Amino acid sequence: MPKETAVYTHGHHESVLRSHRWRTAANSAGYLLGELRPGMAV
């Protein structure tokens, strides 16, 4: 059976990392804010 390897398509270029650092629950998933509770993991 072949060994599966995870591939992160977008890579780890600085522009990708900058986008990830910028994102928050408020600006990327505001519709979930009312459903999130302390102790939950996303």
mmCIF file of N, CA and C in Angstrom:
data_model
loop_
_atom_site.group_PDB
_atom_site.id
_atom_site.type_symbol
_atom_site.label_atom_id
_atom_site.label_comp_id
_atom_site.label_asym_id
_atom_site.label_seq_id
_atom_site.Cartn_x
_atom_site.Cartn_y
_atom_site.Cartn_z
ATOM 1 N N MET A 1 0.855 -1.176 0.000
ATOM 2 C CA MET A 1 0.000 0.000 0.000
ATOM 3 C C MET A 1 0.901 1.238 0.000
ATOM 4 N N PRO A 2 0.640 2.215 -0.892
ATOM 5 C CA PRO A 2 1.490 3.417 -0.941
ATOM 6 C C PRO A 2 1.320 4.281 0.303
ATOM 7 N N LYS A 3 2.409 4.886 0.718
ATOM 8 C CA LYS A 3 2.378 5.793 1.863
ATOM 9 C C LYS A 3 1.822 7.140 1.408
ATOM 10 N N GLU A 4 0.828 7.661 2.118
ATOM 11 C CA GLU A 4 0.235 8.953 1.776
ATOM 12 C C GLU A 4 1.029 10.076 2.433
ATOM 13 N N THR A 5 1.226 11.135 1.697
ATOM 14 C CA THR A 5 1.936 12.302 2.208
ATOM 15 C C THR A 5 1.035 13.521 2.064
ATOM 16 N N ALA A 6 0.875 14.257 3.142
ATOM 17 C CA ALA A 6 0.062 15.473 3.100
ATOM 18 C C ALA A 6 0.817 16.557 2.336
ATOM 19 N N VAL A 7 0.100 17.269 1.489
ATOM 20 C CA VAL A 7 0.692 18.364 0.723
ATOM 21 C C VAL A 7 -0.133 19.614 0.981
ATOM 22 N N TYR A 8 0.537 20.687 1.375
ATOM 23 C CA TYR A 8 -0.147 21.955 1.588
ATOM 24 C C TYR A 8 -0.033 22.747 0.300
ATOM 25 N N THR A 9 -1.104 22.774 -0.465
ATOM 26 C CA THR A 9 -1.120 23.327 -1.815
ATOM 27 C C THR A 9 -0.629 24.766 -1.894
ATOM 28 N N HIS A 10 -0.991 25.593 -0.935
ATOM 29 C CA HIS A 10 -0.656 27.016 -1.013
ATOM 30 C C HIS A 10 0.783 27.313 -0.598
ATOM 31 N N GLY A 11 1.449 26.333 -0.041
ATOM 32 C CA GLY A 11 2.840 26.524 0.349
ATOM 33 C C GLY A 11 2.985 27.391 1.586
ATOM 34 N N HIS A 12 4.212 27.783 1.862
ATOM 35 C CA HIS A 12 4.503 28.587 3.050
ATOM 36 C C HIS A 12 5.198 29.885 2.673
ATOM 37 N N HIS A 13 4.845 30.394 1.510
ATOM 38 C CA HIS A 13 5.391 31.670 1.053
ATOM 39 C C HIS A 13 4.949 32.769 2.017
ATOM 40 N N GLU A 14 5.741 33.806 2.147
ATOM 41 C CA GLU A 14 5.433 34.901 3.078
ATOM 42 C C GLU A 14 4.048 35.487 2.832
ATOM 43 N N SER A 15 3.616 35.591 1.586
ATOM 44 C CA SER A 15 2.290 36.158 1.301
ATOM 45 C C SER A 15 1.176 35.274 1.856
ATOM 46 N N VAL A 16 1.378 33.963 1.834
ATOM 47 C CA VAL A 16 0.388 33.034 2.387
ATOM 48 C C VAL A 16 0.361 33.162 3.904
ATOM 49 N N LEU A 17 1.529 33.188 4.519
ATOM 50 C CA LEU A 17 1.606 33.321 5.977
ATOM 51 C C LEU A 17 1.012 34.644 6.444
ATOM 52 N N ARG A 18 1.258 35.718 5.694
ATOM 53 C CA ARG A 18 0.705 37.031 6.038
ATOM 54 C C ARG A 18 -0.822 36.978 6.020
ATOM 55 N N SER A 19 -1.381 36.306 5.033
ATOM 56 C CA SER A 19 -2.833 36.157 4.943
ATOM 57 C C SER A 19 -3.369 35.385 6.143
ATOM 58 N N HIS A 20 -2.678 34.334 6.536
ATOM 59 C CA HIS A 20 -3.115 33.544 7.690
ATOM 60 C C HIS A 20 -3.050 34.358 8.978
ATOM 61 N N ARG A 21 -2.010 35.159 9.134
ATOM 62 C CA ARG A 21 -1.888 35.989 10.345
ATOM 63 C C ARG A 21 -2.985 37.036 10.412
ATOM 64 N N TRP A 22 -3.401 37.550 9.268
ATOM 65 C CA TRP A 22 -4.427 38.591 9.204
ATOM 66 C C TRP A 22 -5.803 38.058 9.577
ATOM 67 N N ARG A 23 -6.090 36.812 9.253
ATOM 68 C CA ARG A 23 -7.432 36.267 9.425
ATOM 69 C C ARG A 23 -7.790 36.077 10.895
ATOM 70 N N THR A 24 -9.022 36.420 11.227
ATOM 71 C CA THR A 24 -9.567 36.213 12.564
ATOM 72 C C THR A 24 -10.949 35.606 12.413
ATOM 73 N N ALA A 25 -11.524 35.154 13.503
ATOM 74 C CA ALA A 25 -12.903 34.653 13.449
ATOM 75 C C ALA A 25 -13.840 35.771 13.009
ATOM 76 N N ALA A 26 -13.584 36.982 13.467
ATOM 77 C CA ALA A 26 -14.470 38.104 13.139
ATOM 78 C C ALA A 26 -14.462 38.443 11.650
ATOM 79 N N ASN A 27 -13.282 38.445 11.013
ATOM 80 C CA ASN A 27 -13.249 38.850 9.605
ATOM 81 C C ASN A 27 -13.356 37.686 8.625
ATOM 82 N N SER A 28 -13.337 36.459 9.129
ATOM 83 C CA SER A 28 -13.394 35.318 8.218
ATOM 84 C C SER A 28 -14.540 34.356 8.489
ATOM 85 N N ALA A 29 -15.151 34.440 9.657
ATOM 86 C CA ALA A 29 -16.244 33.525 9.998
ATOM 87 C C ALA A 29 -17.184 34.172 11.005
ATOM 88 N N GLY A 30 -17.512 35.442 10.764
ATOM 89 C CA GLY A 30 -18.363 36.186 11.689
ATOM 90 C C GLY A 30 -19.682 35.504 11.992
ATOM 91 N N TYR A 31 -20.193 34.746 11.027
ATOM 92 C CA TYR A 31 -21.458 34.035 11.226
ATOM 93 C C TYR A 31 -21.370 32.984 12.329
ATOM 94 N N LEU A 32 -20.165 32.589 12.729
ATOM 95 C CA LEU A 32 -20.002 31.587 13.785
ATOM 96 C C LEU A 32 -19.850 32.188 15.178
ATOM 97 N N LEU A 33 -19.575 33.467 15.266
ATOM 98 C CA LEU A 33 -19.238 34.070 16.555
ATOM 99 C C LEU A 33 -20.293 33.816 17.623
ATOM 100 N N GLY A 34 -21.552 33.859 17.262
ATOM 101 C CA GLY A 34 -22.612 33.630 18.235
ATOM 102 C C GLY A 34 -22.721 32.193 18.703
ATOM 103 N N GLU A 35 -22.090 31.283 17.979
ATOM 104 C CA GLU A 35 -22.150 29.858 18.320
ATOM 105 C C GLU A 35 -20.945 29.386 19.121
ATOM 106 N N LEU A 36 -19.868 30.147 19.102
ATOM 107 C CA LEU A 36 -18.642 29.737 19.781
ATOM 108 C C LEU A 36 -18.734 29.985 21.280
ATOM 109 N N ARG A 37 -18.217 29.056 22.047
ATOM 110 C CA ARG A 37 -18.219 29.143 23.507
ATOM 111 C C ARG A 37 -16.818 28.859 24.032
ATOM 112 N N PRO A 38 -16.480 29.393 25.215
ATOM 113 C CA PRO A 38 -15.171 29.102 25.805
ATOM 114 C C PRO A 38 -14.954 27.592 25.906
ATOM 115 N N GLY A 39 -13.755 27.173 25.595
ATOM 116 C CA GLY A 39 -13.409 25.763 25.676
ATOM 117 C C GLY A 39 -13.621 24.992 24.381
ATOM 118 N N MET A 40 -14.340 25.585 23.436
ATOM 119 C CA MET A 40 -14.546 24.919 22.146
ATOM 120 C C MET A 40 -13.259 24.984 21.333
ATOM 121 N N ALA A 41 -13.070 23.994 20.475
ATOM 122 C CA ALA A 41 -11.938 23.984 19.545
ATOM 123 C C ALA A 41 -12.485 23.997 18.134
ATOM 124 N N VAL A 42 -11.813 24.720 17.280
ATOM 125 C CA VAL A 42 -12.236 24.806 15.882
ATOM 126 C C VAL A 42 -11.176 24.163 15.018
#
